[in-house]
Amino acid sequence: MASEATATKPVARSDEAPIIQMRKVDKFYGDFHVLRNIDLSVTRGERIVICGPSGSGKSTLIRCLNQLEEHQSGEIVIDGTTVHAGLRGIEDVRREIGMVFQSFNLFPHLTALENCTLAPMKVRGIPRAEAEAAARIMLERVHIPEQAMKFPIQLSGGQQQRVAIARSLCMNPKIMLFDEPTSALDPEMVSEVLDVMVELAESGMTMLVVTHEMGFARKVADRVIFMDAGEIVEVAPPEQFFRAPENERTRKFLGQILHTAGH
Amino acid sequence: MSYEFDFASVFEAWPELLHGLINSLVLSAAAMAIGMIVAVAGALGKTSGPKWLVWIIDGYIELIRNTPFLIQIFMIYFGLPSLGLKFSSNTAALIALVVNVGAYGIEIIRAGIESIQKGQVEAGKSLGMRPLQIFRYIILKPAIQAIYPSLTSQFILLMLNSSVCSVIAATELTAIAGDIQSRTFRSFEVYFIVTCMYLGLSIFFWTAFAAIERTFLRKPTR
């Protein structure tokens, strides 16, 4: 297993305490050991891409960060707060962590604009006018200001996912998690979502992205993590990760995924 | 056919019929309102309660759905007094209707709760919303949209079913029709008018419920 120390690429402000720290994290579903001894630390502004075969635990890993999934042992510290099962005030941690889901999960009874203003108004207590102004700016940032008054069902998959990104950004999160954000999209809509994510990365957002979009990983990742069977098998900067992967399992996975992606 | 229709003697009794109609409506509305409290509590218990509670709730639902409503009324009005629980006929009618609609309501509301995808709740959580906020702003409206048609049908069934309560002399429309009939011997005329009254009520409610749905619960379309 590649240690994080050797793999950490120097990034801006890396002298600060990490914004995410996972130490010896284990998680089980019944008898199934879904995360094994995960050690990972992420600095502010760092962009991390996590890949691996399905069932390798990559989604579970990022879902543990905002405790949509609970871990059974080990420690997870988010920006100074240790999170664990049954933590009172977990909402205060979650509102600083945006999450974008594979299946968008927009609220079907609310317009794009209302999807974006709900949490700022109810969680942060921002007045409606202010929340709407901010939401319109975010919808502009994801290139769909004209869809503000539409309902999710009236939008394409790519548009829905961009609303979902805007919805998360409206909370001004410190970290953004992406759980296979383009996997449910028709091929022609993948790039419009990835473009928004690239722009977000360029703005300095701390991002953890579970994806098989290796072009995206090459372009924006500071580190690429390969997981298999619940373990972090390899961590490396993208150029090294794609050019000279150390682990046999990584090579095999890359061979399969780059082949099917037509690279 | 030498029967001569005589609606006049029945029309003379219209204040009684109106009284019965209002009683039927009040009885149905009260039973629905209380029954929904039972249904929501039962649905919450069934979806997130401990196993023993789920068994009790399932037992209740199956008992009510697999026995005749008439027997349920008899049990409450004639059976329970043997155990020391005595109710007036109107109270017994209300209890019977609540117990009945509650059982059907649990399954309807449970289906509504389960129609909300887990992803919706997770999205709310990931935005830092608290459980009550998630329920109020994310789950409630889509759940109501999902269960509204079943619930309104259930209400109309309940209203029609309330006529069975006449067997224990609850003072609702059917019982009053019986009184008038036994006084005037105009069976056809009385029951013809009462049939029209029930039909009119049902049509009124179907129309009103559909209007409410169009106004407040319309789902966005493509």
XYZ file of N, CA, C and O in Angstrom, chain A residues 95 114 116-128 131 171, chain B residues 127-130 133-134 136-138:
104
model
N -23.304 20.668 6.902
C -23.601 21.842 6.080
C -22.346 22.467 5.508
O -22.419 23.310 4.624
N -35.706 26.964 -6.100
C -36.107 26.585 -4.729
C -35.226 25.466 -4.177
O -34.957 25.419 -2.976
N -32.196 25.294 -4.688
C -30.964 25.970 -4.273
C -31.150 26.841 -3.037
O -30.197 27.105 -2.318
N -32.371 27.320 -2.789
C -32.566 28.260 -1.680
C -33.042 27.574 -0.396
O -32.921 28.148 0.682
N -33.567 26.345 -0.505
C -34.167 25.687 0.663
C -33.204 25.618 1.856
O -33.506 26.118 2.945
N -32.055 24.980 1.638
C -31.137 24.794 2.767
C -30.525 26.109 3.263
O -30.470 26.331 4.481
N -30.087 27.009 2.369
C -29.582 28.296 2.896
C -30.612 29.002 3.773
O -30.268 29.553 4.814
N -31.898 28.950 3.371
C -32.926 29.620 4.175
C -33.197 28.887 5.474
O -33.281 29.491 6.544
N -33.365 27.570 5.393
C -33.792 26.825 6.585
C -32.624 26.476 7.504
O -32.807 26.383 8.721
N -31.456 26.218 6.942
C -30.322 25.789 7.763
C -29.467 26.977 8.191
O -29.068 27.083 9.338
N -29.219 27.888 7.242
C -28.363 29.036 7.578
C -29.170 30.266 7.983
O -28.599 31.271 8.419
N -30.510 30.207 7.779
C -31.355 31.324 8.176
C -31.184 32.576 7.328
O -31.432 33.692 7.773
N -30.775 32.379 6.069
C -30.590 33.518 5.164
C -31.964 33.960 4.643
O -32.783 33.117 4.291
N -32.249 35.267 4.602
C -33.547 35.737 4.095
C -33.737 35.332 2.630
O -32.766 35.204 1.882
N -35.018 35.166 2.253
C -35.327 34.640 0.922
C -34.665 35.436 -0.209
O -34.047 34.869 -1.102
N -31.061 34.733 -0.413
C -30.813 33.349 -0.839
C -31.080 33.186 -2.331
O -30.342 32.489 -3.037
N -24.628 26.501 -0.196
C -24.356 26.439 1.240
C -22.940 26.910 1.566
O -22.512 26.859 2.714
N -27.190 18.484 3.168
C -27.258 19.948 3.200
C -27.318 20.478 4.629
O -27.450 21.676 4.850
N -27.255 19.564 5.598
C -27.236 19.989 6.997
C -28.611 20.161 7.606
O -28.754 20.777 8.659
N -29.650 19.620 6.946
C -31.005 19.769 7.494
C -31.235 18.765 8.613
O -30.720 17.654 8.584
N -32.027 19.194 9.604
C -32.357 18.327 10.727
C -33.541 17.438 10.349
O -34.294 17.772 9.433
N -36.841 19.114 9.780
C -36.821 19.955 8.573
C -36.926 19.084 7.335
O -37.620 19.439 6.381
N -36.245 17.959 7.341
C -36.303 17.043 6.196
C -37.734 16.559 6.009
O -38.261 16.540 4.896
N -40.536 18.067 7.075
C -41.429 19.172 6.739
C -41.241 19.684 5.309
O -42.207 19.940 4.604
N -39.989 19.835 4.889
C -39.743 20.520 3.611
C -39.457 19.572 2.447
O -39.557 19.969 1.296
N -39.067 18.340 2.749
C -38.666 17.442 1.661
C -39.638 16.275 1.491
O -40.041 15.947 0.385
